[in-house]
Tab-separated table of C-alpha atoms and ligand atoms in Angstrom:
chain	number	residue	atom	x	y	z
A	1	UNK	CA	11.321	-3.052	5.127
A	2	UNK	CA	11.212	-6.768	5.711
A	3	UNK	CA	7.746	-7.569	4.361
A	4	UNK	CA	5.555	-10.814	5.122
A	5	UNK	CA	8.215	-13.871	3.174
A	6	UNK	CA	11.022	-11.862	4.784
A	7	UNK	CA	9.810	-11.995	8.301
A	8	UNK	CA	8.645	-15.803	7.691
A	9	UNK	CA	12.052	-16.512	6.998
A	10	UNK	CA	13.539	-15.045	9.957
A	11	UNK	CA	10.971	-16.788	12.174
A	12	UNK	CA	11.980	-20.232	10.645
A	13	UNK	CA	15.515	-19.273	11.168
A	14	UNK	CA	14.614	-17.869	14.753
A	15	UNK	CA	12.451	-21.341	15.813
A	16	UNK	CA	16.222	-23.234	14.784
A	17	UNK	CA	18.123	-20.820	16.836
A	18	UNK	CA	16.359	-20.406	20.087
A	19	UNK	CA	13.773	-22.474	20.475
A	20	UNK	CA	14.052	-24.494	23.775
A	21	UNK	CA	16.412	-21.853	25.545
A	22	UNK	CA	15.888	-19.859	28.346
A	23	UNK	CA	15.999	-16.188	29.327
A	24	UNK	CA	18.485	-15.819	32.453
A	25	UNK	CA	17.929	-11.856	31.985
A	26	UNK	CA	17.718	-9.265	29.231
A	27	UNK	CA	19.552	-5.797	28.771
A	28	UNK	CA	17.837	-2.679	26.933
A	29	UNK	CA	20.113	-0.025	25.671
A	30	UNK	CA	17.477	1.561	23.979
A	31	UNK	CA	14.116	1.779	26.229
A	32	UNK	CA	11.885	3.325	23.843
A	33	UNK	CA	12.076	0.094	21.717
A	34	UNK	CA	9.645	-1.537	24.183
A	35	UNK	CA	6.468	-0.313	24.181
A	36	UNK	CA	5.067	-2.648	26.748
A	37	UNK	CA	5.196	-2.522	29.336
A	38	UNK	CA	5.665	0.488	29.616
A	39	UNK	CA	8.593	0.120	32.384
A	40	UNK	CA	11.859	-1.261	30.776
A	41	UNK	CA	12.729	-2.904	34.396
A	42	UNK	CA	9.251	-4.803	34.132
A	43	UNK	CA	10.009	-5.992	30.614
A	44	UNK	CA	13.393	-7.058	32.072
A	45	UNK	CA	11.906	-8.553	35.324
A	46	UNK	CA	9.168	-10.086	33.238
A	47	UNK	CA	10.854	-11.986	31.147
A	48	UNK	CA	13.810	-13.839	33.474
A	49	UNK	CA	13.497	-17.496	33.076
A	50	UNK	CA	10.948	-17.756	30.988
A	51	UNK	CA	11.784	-20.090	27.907
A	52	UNK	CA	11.246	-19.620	24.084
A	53	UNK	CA	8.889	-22.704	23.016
A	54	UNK	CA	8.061	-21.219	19.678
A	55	UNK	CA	8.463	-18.310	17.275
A	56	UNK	CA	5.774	-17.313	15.651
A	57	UNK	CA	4.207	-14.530	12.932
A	58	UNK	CA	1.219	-12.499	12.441
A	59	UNK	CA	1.383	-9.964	9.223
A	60	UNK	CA	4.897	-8.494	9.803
A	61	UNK	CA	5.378	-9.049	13.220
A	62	UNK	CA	7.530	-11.857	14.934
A	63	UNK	CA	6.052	-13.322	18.263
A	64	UNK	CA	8.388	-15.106	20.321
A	65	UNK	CA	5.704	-17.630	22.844
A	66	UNK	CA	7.297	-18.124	26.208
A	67	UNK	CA	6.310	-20.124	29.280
A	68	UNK	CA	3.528	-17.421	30.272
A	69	UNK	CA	4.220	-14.193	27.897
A	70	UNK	CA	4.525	-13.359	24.286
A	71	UNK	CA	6.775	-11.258	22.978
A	72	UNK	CA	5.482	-9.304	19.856
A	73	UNK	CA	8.832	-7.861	18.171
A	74	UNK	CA	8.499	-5.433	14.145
A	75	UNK	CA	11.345	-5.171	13.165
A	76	UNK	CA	10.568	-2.200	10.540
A	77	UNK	CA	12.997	-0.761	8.648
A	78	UNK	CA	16.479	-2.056	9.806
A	79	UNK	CA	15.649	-4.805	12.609
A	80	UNK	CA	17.995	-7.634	12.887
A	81	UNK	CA	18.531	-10.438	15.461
A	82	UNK	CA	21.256	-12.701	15.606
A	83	UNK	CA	22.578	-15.087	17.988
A	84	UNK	CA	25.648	-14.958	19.355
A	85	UNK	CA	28.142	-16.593	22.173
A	86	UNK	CA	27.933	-14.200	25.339
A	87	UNK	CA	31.572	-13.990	25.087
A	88	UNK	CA	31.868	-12.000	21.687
A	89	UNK	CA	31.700	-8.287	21.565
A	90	UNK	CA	28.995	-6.240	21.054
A	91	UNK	CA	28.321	-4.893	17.992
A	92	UNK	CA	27.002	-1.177	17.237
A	93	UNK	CA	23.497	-0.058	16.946
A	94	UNK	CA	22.871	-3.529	19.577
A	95	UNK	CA	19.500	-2.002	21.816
A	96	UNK	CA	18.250	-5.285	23.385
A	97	UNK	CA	20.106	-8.648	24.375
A	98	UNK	CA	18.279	-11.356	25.826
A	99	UNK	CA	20.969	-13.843	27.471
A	100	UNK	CA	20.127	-17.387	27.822
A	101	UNK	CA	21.245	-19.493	30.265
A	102	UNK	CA	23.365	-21.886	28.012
A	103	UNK	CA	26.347	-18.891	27.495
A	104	UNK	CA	24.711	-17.769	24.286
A	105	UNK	CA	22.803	-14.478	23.916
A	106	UNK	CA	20.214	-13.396	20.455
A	107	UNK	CA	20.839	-9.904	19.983
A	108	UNK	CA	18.362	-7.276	18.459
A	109	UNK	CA	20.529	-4.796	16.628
A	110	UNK	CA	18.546	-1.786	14.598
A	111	UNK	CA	20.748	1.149	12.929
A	112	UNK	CA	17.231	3.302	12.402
A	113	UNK	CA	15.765	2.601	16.345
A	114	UNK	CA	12.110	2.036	14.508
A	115	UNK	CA	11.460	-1.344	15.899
A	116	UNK	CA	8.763	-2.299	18.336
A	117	UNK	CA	9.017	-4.616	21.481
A	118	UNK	CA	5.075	-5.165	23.643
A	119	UNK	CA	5.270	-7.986	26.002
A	120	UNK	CA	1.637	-9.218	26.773
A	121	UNK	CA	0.606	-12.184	28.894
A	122	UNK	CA	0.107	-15.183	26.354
A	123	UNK	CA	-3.073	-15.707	24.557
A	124	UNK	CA	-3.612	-11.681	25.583
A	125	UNK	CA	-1.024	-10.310	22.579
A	126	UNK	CA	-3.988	-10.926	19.598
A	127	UNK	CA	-6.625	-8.531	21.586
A	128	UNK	CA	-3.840	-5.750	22.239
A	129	UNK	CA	-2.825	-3.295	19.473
A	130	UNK	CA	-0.536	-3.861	17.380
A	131	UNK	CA	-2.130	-7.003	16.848
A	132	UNK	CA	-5.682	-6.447	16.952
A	133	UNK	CA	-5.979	-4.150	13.842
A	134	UNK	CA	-4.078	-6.437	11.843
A	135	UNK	CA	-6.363	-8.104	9.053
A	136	UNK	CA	-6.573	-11.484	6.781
A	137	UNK	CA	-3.184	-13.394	6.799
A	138	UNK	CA	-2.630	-14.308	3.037
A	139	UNK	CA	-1.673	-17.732	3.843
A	140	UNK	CA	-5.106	-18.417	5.658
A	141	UNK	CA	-8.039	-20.684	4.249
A	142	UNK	CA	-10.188	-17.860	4.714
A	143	UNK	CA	-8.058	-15.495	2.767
A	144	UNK	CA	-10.657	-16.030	-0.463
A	145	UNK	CA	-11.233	-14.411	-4.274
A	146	UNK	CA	-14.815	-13.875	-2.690
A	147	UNK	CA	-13.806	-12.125	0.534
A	148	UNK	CA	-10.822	-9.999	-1.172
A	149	UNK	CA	-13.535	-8.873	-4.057
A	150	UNK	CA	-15.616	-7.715	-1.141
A	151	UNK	CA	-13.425	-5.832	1.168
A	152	UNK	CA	-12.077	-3.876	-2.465
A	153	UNK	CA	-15.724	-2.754	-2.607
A	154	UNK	CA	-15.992	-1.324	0.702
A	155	UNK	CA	-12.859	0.972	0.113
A	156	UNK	CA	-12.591	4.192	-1.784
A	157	UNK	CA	-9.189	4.486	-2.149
A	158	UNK	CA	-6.968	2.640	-5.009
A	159	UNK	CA	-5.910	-0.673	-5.674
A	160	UNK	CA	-2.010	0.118	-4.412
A	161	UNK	CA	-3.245	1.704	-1.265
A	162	UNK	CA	-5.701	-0.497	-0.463
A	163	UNK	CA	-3.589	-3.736	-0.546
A	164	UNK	CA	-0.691	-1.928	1.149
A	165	UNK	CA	-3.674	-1.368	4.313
A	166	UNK	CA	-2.384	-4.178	7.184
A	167	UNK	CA	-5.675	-3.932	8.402
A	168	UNK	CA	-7.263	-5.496	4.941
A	169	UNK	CA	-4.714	-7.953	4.028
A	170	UNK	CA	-1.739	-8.280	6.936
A	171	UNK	CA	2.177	-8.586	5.704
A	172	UNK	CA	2.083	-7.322	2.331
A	173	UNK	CA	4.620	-4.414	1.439
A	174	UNK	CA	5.379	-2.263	-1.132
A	175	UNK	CA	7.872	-4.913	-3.076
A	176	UNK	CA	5.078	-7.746	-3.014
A	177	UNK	CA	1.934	-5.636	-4.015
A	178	UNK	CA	3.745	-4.194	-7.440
A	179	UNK	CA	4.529	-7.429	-8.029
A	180	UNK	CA	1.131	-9.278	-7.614
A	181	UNK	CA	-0.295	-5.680	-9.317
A	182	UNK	CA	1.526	-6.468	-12.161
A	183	UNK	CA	1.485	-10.614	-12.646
A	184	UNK	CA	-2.556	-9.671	-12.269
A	185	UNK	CA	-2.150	-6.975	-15.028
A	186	UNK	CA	-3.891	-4.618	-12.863
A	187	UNK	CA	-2.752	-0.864	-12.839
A	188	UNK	CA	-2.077	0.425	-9.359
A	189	UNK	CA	-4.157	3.220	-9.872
A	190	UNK	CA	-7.003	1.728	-10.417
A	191	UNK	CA	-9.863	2.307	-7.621
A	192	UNK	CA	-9.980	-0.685	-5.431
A	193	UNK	CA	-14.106	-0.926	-5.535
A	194	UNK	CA	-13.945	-0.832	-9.370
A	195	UNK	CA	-12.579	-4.294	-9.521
A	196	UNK	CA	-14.673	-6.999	-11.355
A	197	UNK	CA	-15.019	-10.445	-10.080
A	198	UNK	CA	-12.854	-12.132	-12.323
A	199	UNK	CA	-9.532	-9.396	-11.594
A	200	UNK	CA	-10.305	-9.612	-7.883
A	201	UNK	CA	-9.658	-13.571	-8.179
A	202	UNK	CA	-6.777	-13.141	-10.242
A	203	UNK	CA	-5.085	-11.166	-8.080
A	204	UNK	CA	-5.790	-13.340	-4.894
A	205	UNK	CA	-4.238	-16.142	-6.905
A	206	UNK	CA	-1.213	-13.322	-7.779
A	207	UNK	CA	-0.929	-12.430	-4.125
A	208	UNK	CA	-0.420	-16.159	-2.924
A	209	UNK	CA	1.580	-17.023	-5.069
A	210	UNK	CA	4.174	-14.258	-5.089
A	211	UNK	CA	4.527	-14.702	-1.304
A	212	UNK	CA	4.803	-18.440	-1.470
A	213	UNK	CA	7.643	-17.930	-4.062
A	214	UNK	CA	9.448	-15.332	-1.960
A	215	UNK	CA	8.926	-17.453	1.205
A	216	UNK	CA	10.389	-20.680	-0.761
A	217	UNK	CA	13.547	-18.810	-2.042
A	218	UNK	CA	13.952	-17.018	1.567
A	219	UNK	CA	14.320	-20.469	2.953
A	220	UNK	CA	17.407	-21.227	1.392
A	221	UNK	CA	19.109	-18.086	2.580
A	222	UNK	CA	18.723	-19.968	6.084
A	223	UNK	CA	22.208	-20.515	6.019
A	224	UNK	CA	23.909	-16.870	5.398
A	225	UNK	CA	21.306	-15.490	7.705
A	226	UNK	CA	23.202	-17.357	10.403
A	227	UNK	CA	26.718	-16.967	8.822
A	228	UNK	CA	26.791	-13.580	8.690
A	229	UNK	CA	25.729	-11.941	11.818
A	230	UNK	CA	22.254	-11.578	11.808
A	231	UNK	CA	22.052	-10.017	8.264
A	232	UNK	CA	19.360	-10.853	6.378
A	233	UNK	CA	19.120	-9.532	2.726
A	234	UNK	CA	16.309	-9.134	0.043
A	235	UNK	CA	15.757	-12.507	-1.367
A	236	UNK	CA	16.526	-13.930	-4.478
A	237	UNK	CA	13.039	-13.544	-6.250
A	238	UNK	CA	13.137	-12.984	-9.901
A	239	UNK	CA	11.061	-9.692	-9.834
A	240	UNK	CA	9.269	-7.926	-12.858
A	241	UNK	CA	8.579	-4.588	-11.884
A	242	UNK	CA	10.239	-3.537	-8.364
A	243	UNK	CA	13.409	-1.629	-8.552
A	244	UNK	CA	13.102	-2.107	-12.414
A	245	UNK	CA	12.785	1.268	-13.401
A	246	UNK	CA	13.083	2.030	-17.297
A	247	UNK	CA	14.388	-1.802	-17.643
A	248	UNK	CA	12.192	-3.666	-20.441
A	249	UNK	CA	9.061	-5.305	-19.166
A	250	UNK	CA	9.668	-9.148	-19.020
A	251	UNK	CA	6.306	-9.794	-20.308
A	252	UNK	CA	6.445	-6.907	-23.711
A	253	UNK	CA	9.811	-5.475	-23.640
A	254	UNK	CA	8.408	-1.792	-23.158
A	255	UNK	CA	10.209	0.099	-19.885
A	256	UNK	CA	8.908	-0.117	-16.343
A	257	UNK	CA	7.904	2.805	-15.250
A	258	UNK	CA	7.931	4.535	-11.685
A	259	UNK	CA	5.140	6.912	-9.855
A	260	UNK	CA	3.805	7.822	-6.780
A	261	UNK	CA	0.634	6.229	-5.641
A	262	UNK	CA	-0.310	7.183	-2.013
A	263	UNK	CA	2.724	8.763	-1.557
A	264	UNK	CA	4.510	5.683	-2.330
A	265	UNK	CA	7.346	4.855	-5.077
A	266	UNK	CA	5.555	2.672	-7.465
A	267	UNK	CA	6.929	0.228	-10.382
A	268	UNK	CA	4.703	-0.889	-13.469
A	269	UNK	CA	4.193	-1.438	-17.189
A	270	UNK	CA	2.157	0.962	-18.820
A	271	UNK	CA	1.340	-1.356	-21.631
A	272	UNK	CA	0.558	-4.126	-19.272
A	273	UNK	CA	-1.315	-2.881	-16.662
A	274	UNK	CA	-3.811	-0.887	-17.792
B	1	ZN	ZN1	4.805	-4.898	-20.093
């Protein structure tokens, strides 16, 4: 699942490909995609001639800002958009195609159907769910050592868990908190509350930067994105743990391990997270 320097990458790529153009109308293949409205002819109706004017993100989610609307789009598991002439075929799997008036179309492809679509009157989309339960973007000034430390304490659950909650810390994933887990030498198992000051800051500092690596090495894979159809892969970012399994540890050499911590595949070094 695309996770937050993923998704930040696609909106920068998004904002170069259809900024500026309008909608002359939009087909949906697969109606239960859009979630709101909750009438796939008033999405459609909605959304003729409005134009794009920016693409935005919040945690994981894209937000295209038209004239009067914004269009909040996940793209979960599989989620792809591409942009295409209106003259080339359809590919499979293609559920929504919004056609601009300029003979090109950007096309929202998704193998697994998990994706979201909720169209909401502009300004309206940050008080509506999904939105509104989403918590601190990590990129924020107020995303602070001080404030992390103090929503760990109010948690019971563990460290993995806890960061992995979009309603404590919006757009991180399970690639980017093993990461930060580990460059913080914190084990994922450890309860979130128990925390001290000085590992809580640490970790901020691991969480920040992480994402503002990923996001840095996304940007150059601008190019393919477009290239290629709309495919985006996993960037480039030299990680330590993820996917790593029984690989030495970059930092001591010992393997990487893999567990389940809230029910979710989890990479680490014994020796240095402890
Ligand atoms: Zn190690």
């Amino acid at each position: 699942m695309p996770e937050l320097p993923e998704v930040e990458t696609i909106r920068r790529t998004l904002n170069k490909l259809v900024k500026g153009k309008t909608i002359e109308n939009v087909s949906v293949y697969w109606p239960r995609l859009i979630k709101q409205p909750e009438d796939v002819n008033q999405f459609c109706d909605a959304l003729k001639g409005e134009t794009i004017h920016d693409v935005k993100r919040r945690g994981k989610f894209l937000i295209f800002s038209l004239d009067t609307l914004s269009l909040v789009s996940h793209l979960r598991m599989e989620g792809r958009y591409g942009l295409y002439p209106s003259e080339k075929q359809t590919e499979p799997h293609t559920h929504v195609v919004f056609h601009f008036n300029d003979q090109t179309e950007l096309r929202y492809r998704d193998v697994r159907k998990f994706g979201t679509m909720h169209l909401f009157q502009k300004g309206e989309e940050h008080l509506r769910l999904p939105l509104s339960q989403l918590g601190m973007e990590p990129f924020s000034d107020d995303f602070t050592a001080e404030w992390l430390l103090q929503k760990l304490k109010e948690t019971s659950r563990n460290i993995k868990t806890a960061l992995l909650d979009q309603k404590i810390v919006a757009g991180l994933g399970n690639i980017y908190v093993d990461e930060a887990l580990f460059r913080s030498s914190i084990h994922p198992e450890r309860p979130a509350k128990d925390l001290s000051f000085d590992e809580a800051s640490k970790l901020h500092l691991e969480i920040i930067r992480t994402l503002k690596e990923a996001v840095d090495k996304g940007g150059s894979t601008v190019r393919s994105y477009v290239n290629s159809q709309g495919q985006i892969g996993m960037f480039q970012l030299e990680l330590f743990v993820y996917a790593r399994k029984n690989q030495p540890c970059k930092k001591c050499g010992r393997p990487i391990q893999k567990m389940k911590v809230g029910g979710r595949g989890t990479h680490f070094c014994p020796n240095c997270q402890k």
